[in-house]
Amino acid sequence: MTSTGQRQAPLAGVRIVEISAFVAAPLGSMTLAQLGAEVIRIDPIGGNIDHTRWPVTAAGDSIYWASLNKGKRSVTLDLKSEDGQRLATELIASAGILITNLPARGWLSYENLAQHRPDLIMLRLTGNHDGSPAVDYTVNASSGFPTVTGFDAQQTNNALPAWDVAAGLYMTTGVLSAELERRSSGQGQEINIALSDVMLATVGNLGYIAEVQTNGSTRGPLGNALYGAYGQSFATGDGREVMVVAISNRQWRSLGEATGLTDKLAMIGPMLDVDLATEGGRYDAREAIDAVLRPWFAARTATEATTRLADAGVLQGIFRTFEQLVHEDPRCTTNNPLFTEIDQPGVGRVLAPSLPLVFRSTPVPAAVPAPLLGENTDEVLAEVLGTSDAELTRLREHRVLARTHTLHSLENH
Amino acid sequence: MTSTGQRQAPLAGVRIVEISAFVAAPLGSMTLAQLGAEVIRIDPIGGNIDHTRWPVTAAGDSIYWASLNKGKRSVTLDLKSEDGQRLATELIASAGILITNLPARGWLSYENLAQHRPDLIMLRLTGNHDGSPAVDYTVNASSGFPTVTGFDAQQTNNALPAWDVAAGLYMTTGVLSAELERRSSGQGQEINIALSDVMLATVGNLGYIAEVQTNGSTRGPLGNALYGAYGQSFATGDGREVMVVAISNRQWRSLGEATGLTDKLAMIGPMLDVDLATEGGRYDAREAIDAVLRPWFAARTATEATTRLADAGVLQGIFRTFEQLVHEDPRCTTNNPLFTEIDQPGVGRVLAPSLPLVFRSTPVPAAVPAPLLGENTDEVLAEVLGTSDAELTRLREHRVLARTHTLHSLENH
C-alpha cells in the first residue's frame, strides 16, 4: 500500500483501444472512459458502420454515435492498408487493452497482437458463443421476454436494447477484472463475450430457466402488473398514467392509508379467500385490488396521486414519453449531478450523463462531448507513437490517414 | 510486475460482504463471486424481504432467491441486536468491501464502518439520487420506453427488469474500479449509485435526451420493427414467429438473395422514391418491404426460414417462450460452456449459468448452487473472525444466531 497524495479517477493512467461499432462495445469502452481511462476509438476512414446510425440531426449527424462515444479520442486509419494495420497494432500495443467486436482474424488475432504486447488484454464481443452473428433484436426474440411483455399473446420486442446495455457493462467488468489480475500476475489474456450468453445468463440469473425446469412452466403476459407482489398502472384524471408498487407489508399498509381505502381493500381477503398479508396473496388478488383502487386514481391528477403516495412511502412513478422525461422530470436536469450541459459538435447544446456511480473520494469526469470522427488522429499518433510531421504528411498522401476531419455529416460525403 | 506461476480467477483472494435484497445488488455481488471473489451475504434471521420472492417451488422455496445468490456464503444474524451489528461490522472490516441497498445510517454508515476498516470500499444503492425510494417498475415508467414499446399508445412495461440488471453490473463496475484505485492509493471510499440514474444515464447514452433536445421529438411505438434500419417480425407457416434484421448493405443484399425476392424488393425504391441502398431508406420503406417478404415466411417453418437466412448471413432469431427457450434452443444446454447442471437445494437439478465472460487464461468458476439461508454462519464466523464454539453457543442462546439453518421453505416457519 502506498499513499500518493491527491487521488485520481479510478482508471487514470489506463489506456484502451476500441475498434467496434453499435451499442455494446462502444458503451463498454465509454464506461471505462467515464471512469477516467483514455479511450482511443479507431475507425476506418469515413467511419464504421454505426457512424450515421439513426437518430440523426436534420443535417445527418448521428445523435446515436455522439451519445455512445462521449469522452473518447477518435483516430481514423485505412485499416485495409499495411500501414494502417501497423499503426493500429502499435496503438494497441501501447495501450495494452483492446476492445473489439470485429472477427479476431489476421492482424487482429490475439496471437498476432500479443507478439507486439505480450501482456495484452483483448476483449472480443461476438453474437453467439460459436462465433456466429446475432444482434440485440434477434437475441431478444429467443429470450422468452417478448412472449410475456404486454397484454396479450402478441410477441412484443423490447424497445430498450437491454442485452446490448448489459453486454457493454459485462465488457467493462471483463476489462476491469482482467486488469486487476494483470497487475498481480503481470500477464494479459484474451476474453470472449457472446451477446446471446449475456441474455441466457440473465434469463438464468432471474430464475426463469430453473422455474421452467422445476415447475414445468412460467407465466404469460401480465400487462403492467408485477409478478408475485402487488403493482399496477392506473389512468389518472388528467389523462396520464402512473405506476404503483407495494411489495412489503409496510408498503401495502401505506397504500391503503394514502388512498383511504384500507377498509375496502380488507374486504378482498375473505371475499377471495386470499391472505392479503402476503405478497403472493396480493398478487393473486390483484384484479380486485385494481378495481378498488382505480376510481381513486381517476379522481386525481398524476402529480396529486404520486405526491400523496410518495409522502406515504408507496413506490410510484409517472409514465412519461421521452419528451416528457426531458421536459418535466426533475431528475433529468442539471439539478441532478449526473448531468452536464455540453456542446456536442454537429448536435448542439445537450444534457449529457456521466457515469451513474458517485465516487466520494475519486470523482469521475463530468460528461464531455464525443470527438469528431478522426479528430484526434494526428495528435494521438504524434503523442502515443511519436509519429513525425513528415511521416503524417506521407501517410496522408498515401491515404492511410483521412485528408481532413470534420463534422460527421460532411465526412461521409 | 510479478509472475506467480499458476494464475487464478481474476478476483481470487477478494472478500466482499453484501447486505441487500431483490435483483440489482444481489446480481452485482453474484457477478463478483462469479469472478472468483468470496461473497458473504448477511441476512437477518429468517431472511431478508426477498427470501420468499416469487417464483417459488411447490414447497415455497424461492427460485428467484436461489438464482440470484449462487456461489455466495450465507450468514444470518440478528441485525437489530448489538452483538449482531458487532459481528456484521467485524465481517465487513475483514472483507474491506461492502455492497448494500440499506440506508447507510447508524452502524451501517460509512463513517462508522471506516473506523473499523479505514480503507473500506462501500457501495450503496438507492432508488433516486436524493435517497428517495424507487424500484425497477417505477423507474421504468418514467424512462420513455413504455411509451414506445409495443404496437399502440398503450404504456407497456418491460417484463425484463433491465434497470435492475444494468444497475447490478454498474455496481460490479464500481467495486472493481474502486479496488483497482485502492491497490495504488491504499485508500477506500464510499460510492453511491441510484437506480433512476442508471435509467437516465442509459436513456442519455442511447441518444434519446439529445434527440428530444435537438430534433424536438422522438418516435412513437414501432411494434417489432427496428428504428433507422430494416428489421421486422414475421409469422411462419408452422404458427411460429421469427425476427429478421438486415442492417448493413451486405445483409440487405443477402436477405434478397436468401428469399429469392431481390427483384421484387428492388421495385420498392422507384415506387416510394426511397434509396434502398441506405439504412434510412429501408427504414422508411419498411411497410412495403414487410409486404413483399411476408408470404415467403408464411410458406415456411420457422426453422426452414431461419436456417436459410442464417446460411446467407442474415441476422435472424426464432421467438420463443421461456419453455421453448429451455426445451429447444441449442444454446440453452450444457453444450454451451456457459451452463452447468447443478443440484440446487430446495429447487432441484437445474441448468445454471456462470459468468458470460470467457477468460482464456484465468478461468472463472463454473456455476455453483446458492447456499441455504444461514448455511455458512458458523463456519464464516469461525474462519473469518475466529469465533469459538463456546461463543457460537452463547450467541445462539441469545438468538443473535438462528437456532438452525435449513431449507428456505422451512426456515420461515
Short mmCIF file of N, CA, C and O in Angstrom, two decimals, chain A residues 315 331 336 338 356-357, chain B residues 22-25 101 124-140 143 161-171 192-203:
data_model
loop_
_atom_site.label_atom_id
_atom_site.label_comp_id
_atom_site.label_asym_id
_atom_site.label_seq_id
_atom_site.Cartn_x
_atom_site.Cartn_y
_atom_site.Cartn_z
N LEU A 315 -44.23 3.14 -3.41
CA LEU A 315 -43.41 3.31 -4.61
C LEU A 315 -44.31 3.67 -5.79
O LEU A 315 -45.33 3.03 -6.01
N ARG A 331 -35.45 14.94 -12.24
CA ARG A 331 -34.18 14.21 -12.18
C ARG A 331 -33.39 14.35 -13.49
O ARG A 331 -32.21 14.05 -13.53
N ASN A 336 -29.57 17.41 -11.10
CA ASN A 336 -29.07 16.07 -10.80
C ASN A 336 -27.58 16.07 -11.19
O ASN A 336 -27.24 16.31 -12.36
N LEU A 338 -25.71 13.97 -12.00
CA LEU A 338 -25.40 13.06 -13.11
C LEU A 338 -25.17 13.83 -14.42
O LEU A 338 -24.41 13.38 -15.28
N PRO A 356 -23.21 6.78 -13.83
CA PRO A 356 -24.15 6.78 -12.70
C PRO A 356 -23.57 6.12 -11.44
O PRO A 356 -24.24 5.35 -10.78
N LEU A 357 -22.33 6.41 -11.16
CA LEU A 357 -21.68 5.96 -9.92
C LEU A 357 -21.03 7.20 -9.33
O LEU A 357 -20.27 7.89 -10.01
N PHE B 22 -33.44 -8.28 -3.29
CA PHE B 22 -34.00 -8.15 -4.64
C PHE B 22 -32.98 -8.44 -5.75
O PHE B 22 -32.20 -9.36 -5.61
N VAL B 23 -32.95 -7.63 -6.83
CA VAL B 23 -32.18 -8.03 -8.01
C VAL B 23 -30.82 -7.33 -8.11
O VAL B 23 -29.78 -7.98 -8.22
N ALA B 24 -30.82 -6.00 -8.10
CA ALA B 24 -29.62 -5.26 -8.51
C ALA B 24 -28.40 -5.59 -7.66
O ALA B 24 -27.37 -6.06 -8.18
N ALA B 25 -28.48 -5.33 -6.36
CA ALA B 25 -27.31 -5.54 -5.50
C ALA B 25 -26.92 -7.02 -5.43
O ALA B 25 -25.74 -7.35 -5.55
N ASN B 101 -28.01 -2.19 -0.11
CA ASN B 101 -29.08 -1.28 -0.53
C ASN B 101 -29.88 -0.81 0.68
O ASN B 101 -30.97 -0.27 0.53
N ARG B 124 -23.26 1.76 -2.17
CA ARG B 124 -24.64 1.80 -1.68
C ARG B 124 -25.60 2.15 -2.82
O ARG B 124 -25.41 3.12 -3.54
N LEU B 125 -26.62 1.32 -2.94
CA LEU B 125 -27.66 1.53 -3.96
C LEU B 125 -28.86 2.22 -3.34
O LEU B 125 -29.34 1.81 -2.29
N THR B 126 -29.34 3.28 -4.00
CA THR B 126 -30.60 3.92 -3.59
C THR B 126 -31.54 3.93 -4.80
O THR B 126 -31.14 3.61 -5.92
N GLY B 127 -32.79 4.33 -4.56
CA GLY B 127 -33.74 4.44 -5.67
C GLY B 127 -33.43 5.66 -6.53
O GLY B 127 -33.17 5.55 -7.72
N ASN B 128 -33.45 6.83 -5.89
CA ASN B 128 -33.13 8.08 -6.59
C ASN B 128 -31.89 8.71 -5.97
O ASN B 128 -31.49 8.36 -4.86
N HIS B 129 -31.32 9.68 -6.68
CA HIS B 129 -30.04 10.24 -6.21
C HIS B 129 -30.23 11.05 -4.93
O HIS B 129 -29.27 11.28 -4.19
N ASP B 130 -31.48 11.47 -4.64
CA ASP B 130 -31.72 12.17 -3.37
C ASP B 130 -32.00 11.21 -2.22
O ASP B 130 -32.34 11.64 -1.12
N GLY B 131 -31.89 9.91 -2.48
CA GLY B 131 -32.09 8.92 -1.43
C GLY B 131 -33.51 8.39 -1.34
O GLY B 131 -33.78 7.43 -0.62
N SER B 132 -34.44 9.00 -2.07
CA SER B 132 -35.83 8.52 -2.03
C SER B 132 -35.95 7.18 -2.75
O SER B 132 -35.13 6.86 -3.61
N PRO B 133 -36.97 6.39 -2.37
CA PRO B 133 -37.03 5.03 -2.90
C PRO B 133 -37.61 4.94 -4.31
O PRO B 133 -38.39 5.79 -4.73
N ALA B 134 -37.21 3.93 -5.02
CA ALA B 134 -37.72 3.63 -6.36
C ALA B 134 -37.35 2.19 -6.67
O ALA B 134 -36.38 1.67 -6.12
N VAL B 135 -38.12 1.55 -7.50
CA VAL B 135 -37.80 0.20 -7.95
C VAL B 135 -37.84 0.17 -9.48
O VAL B 135 -38.26 1.13 -10.12
N ASP B 136 -37.40 -0.93 -10.04
CA ASP B 136 -37.31 -1.03 -11.49
C ASP B 136 -38.59 -0.59 -12.19
O ASP B 136 -38.56 0.17 -13.16
N TYR B 137 -39.73 -1.05 -11.68
CA TYR B 137 -41.01 -0.80 -12.36
C TYR B 137 -41.38 0.68 -12.32
O TYR B 137 -41.96 1.20 -13.26
N THR B 138 -41.06 1.36 -11.21
CA THR B 138 -41.43 2.77 -11.14
C THR B 138 -40.41 3.63 -11.90
O THR B 138 -40.78 4.63 -12.51
N VAL B 139 -39.15 3.21 -11.89
CA VAL B 139 -38.14 3.91 -12.69
C VAL B 139 -38.45 3.75 -14.17
O VAL B 139 -38.37 4.70 -14.95
N ASN B 140 -38.82 2.55 -14.56
CA ASN B 140 -39.11 2.28 -15.97
C ASN B 140 -40.27 3.13 -16.48
O ASN B 140 -40.27 3.55 -17.63
N SER B 143 -39.12 6.28 -17.93
CA SER B 143 -37.96 6.19 -18.82
C SER B 143 -38.27 6.54 -20.27
O SER B 143 -37.36 6.73 -21.07
N PRO B 161 -36.50 -6.88 -15.94
CA PRO B 161 -36.10 -5.77 -15.06
C PRO B 161 -34.74 -5.22 -15.49
O PRO B 161 -33.73 -5.38 -14.80
N ALA B 162 -34.75 -4.56 -16.64
CA ALA B 162 -33.50 -4.16 -17.28
C ALA B 162 -32.70 -3.16 -16.45
O ALA B 162 -31.47 -3.18 -16.45
N TRP B 163 -33.40 -2.27 -15.73
CA TRP B 163 -32.67 -1.27 -14.93
C TRP B 163 -32.00 -1.93 -13.74
O TRP B 163 -30.90 -1.54 -13.36
N ASP B 164 -32.65 -2.93 -13.16
CA ASP B 164 -32.00 -3.69 -12.08
C ASP B 164 -30.76 -4.41 -12.59
O ASP B 164 -29.72 -4.44 -11.92
N VAL B 165 -30.88 -5.02 -13.76
CA VAL B 165 -29.73 -5.76 -14.31
C VAL B 165 -28.58 -4.80 -14.59
O VAL B 165 -27.43 -5.04 -14.20
N ALA B 166 -28.90 -3.68 -15.25
CA ALA B 166 -27.84 -2.70 -15.55
C ALA B 166 -27.25 -2.15 -14.25
O ALA B 166 -26.02 -2.00 -14.13
N ALA B 167 -28.10 -1.86 -13.27
CA ALA B 167 -27.59 -1.33 -12.00
C ALA B 167 -26.66 -2.34 -11.33
O ALA B 167 -25.61 -1.97 -10.80
N GLY B 168 -27.03 -3.61 -11.36
CA GLY B 168 -26.18 -4.63 -10.77
C GLY B 168 -24.80 -4.65 -11.42
O GLY B 168 -23.77 -4.75 -10.74
N LEU B 169 -24.77 -4.51 -12.74
CA LEU B 169 -23.49 -4.55 -13.45
C LEU B 169 -22.71 -3.25 -13.27
O LEU B 169 -21.48 -3.27 -13.22
N TYR B 170 -23.40 -2.13 -13.13
CA TYR B 170 -22.70 -0.89 -12.76
C TYR B 170 -22.11 -1.03 -11.34
O TYR B 170 -21.03 -0.49 -11.06
N MET B 171 -22.80 -1.75 -10.47
CA MET B 171 -22.25 -1.95 -9.12
C MET B 171 -20.98 -2.78 -9.18
O MET B 171 -20.00 -2.49 -8.48
N ASN B 192 -21.87 5.79 -4.30
CA ASN B 192 -23.33 5.71 -4.37
C ASN B 192 -23.78 5.48 -5.80
O ASN B 192 -23.18 5.98 -6.74
N ILE B 193 -24.87 4.74 -5.92
CA ILE B 193 -25.49 4.56 -7.23
C ILE B 193 -26.99 4.60 -7.05
O ILE B 193 -27.52 3.99 -6.11
N ALA B 194 -27.68 5.35 -7.90
CA ALA B 194 -29.14 5.44 -7.83
C ALA B 194 -29.74 4.73 -9.04
O ALA B 194 -29.29 4.92 -10.17
N LEU B 195 -30.74 3.91 -8.77
CA LEU B 195 -31.37 3.14 -9.84
C LEU B 195 -31.89 4.07 -10.94
O LEU B 195 -31.75 3.78 -12.13
N SER B 196 -32.49 5.21 -10.56
CA SER B 196 -33.02 6.09 -11.60
C SER B 196 -31.90 6.78 -12.38
O SER B 196 -32.08 7.13 -13.54
N ASP B 197 -30.73 6.95 -11.76
CA ASP B 197 -29.59 7.49 -12.52
C ASP B 197 -29.11 6.48 -13.58
O ASP B 197 -28.65 6.88 -14.65
N VAL B 198 -29.21 5.20 -13.25
CA VAL B 198 -28.85 4.18 -14.25
C VAL B 198 -29.78 4.30 -15.44
O VAL B 198 -29.34 4.25 -16.60
N MET B 199 -31.07 4.47 -15.17
CA MET B 199 -32.04 4.67 -16.26
C MET B 199 -31.71 5.93 -17.05
O MET B 199 -31.61 5.92 -18.28
N LEU B 200 -31.54 7.04 -16.33
CA LEU B 200 -31.31 8.33 -17.00
C LEU B 200 -30.02 8.30 -17.83
O LEU B 200 -29.97 8.81 -18.95
N ALA B 201 -28.96 7.71 -17.27
CA ALA B 201 -27.69 7.63 -18.00
C ALA B 201 -27.87 6.81 -19.26
O ALA B 201 -27.35 7.15 -20.33
N THR B 202 -28.63 5.73 -19.17
CA THR B 202 -28.82 4.85 -20.34
C THR B 202 -29.66 5.54 -21.40
O THR B 202 -29.35 5.47 -22.60
N VAL B 203 -30.73 6.20 -20.97
CA VAL B 203 -31.56 6.96 -21.92
C VAL B 203 -30.69 8.00 -22.63
O VAL B 203 -30.79 8.19 -23.85
#
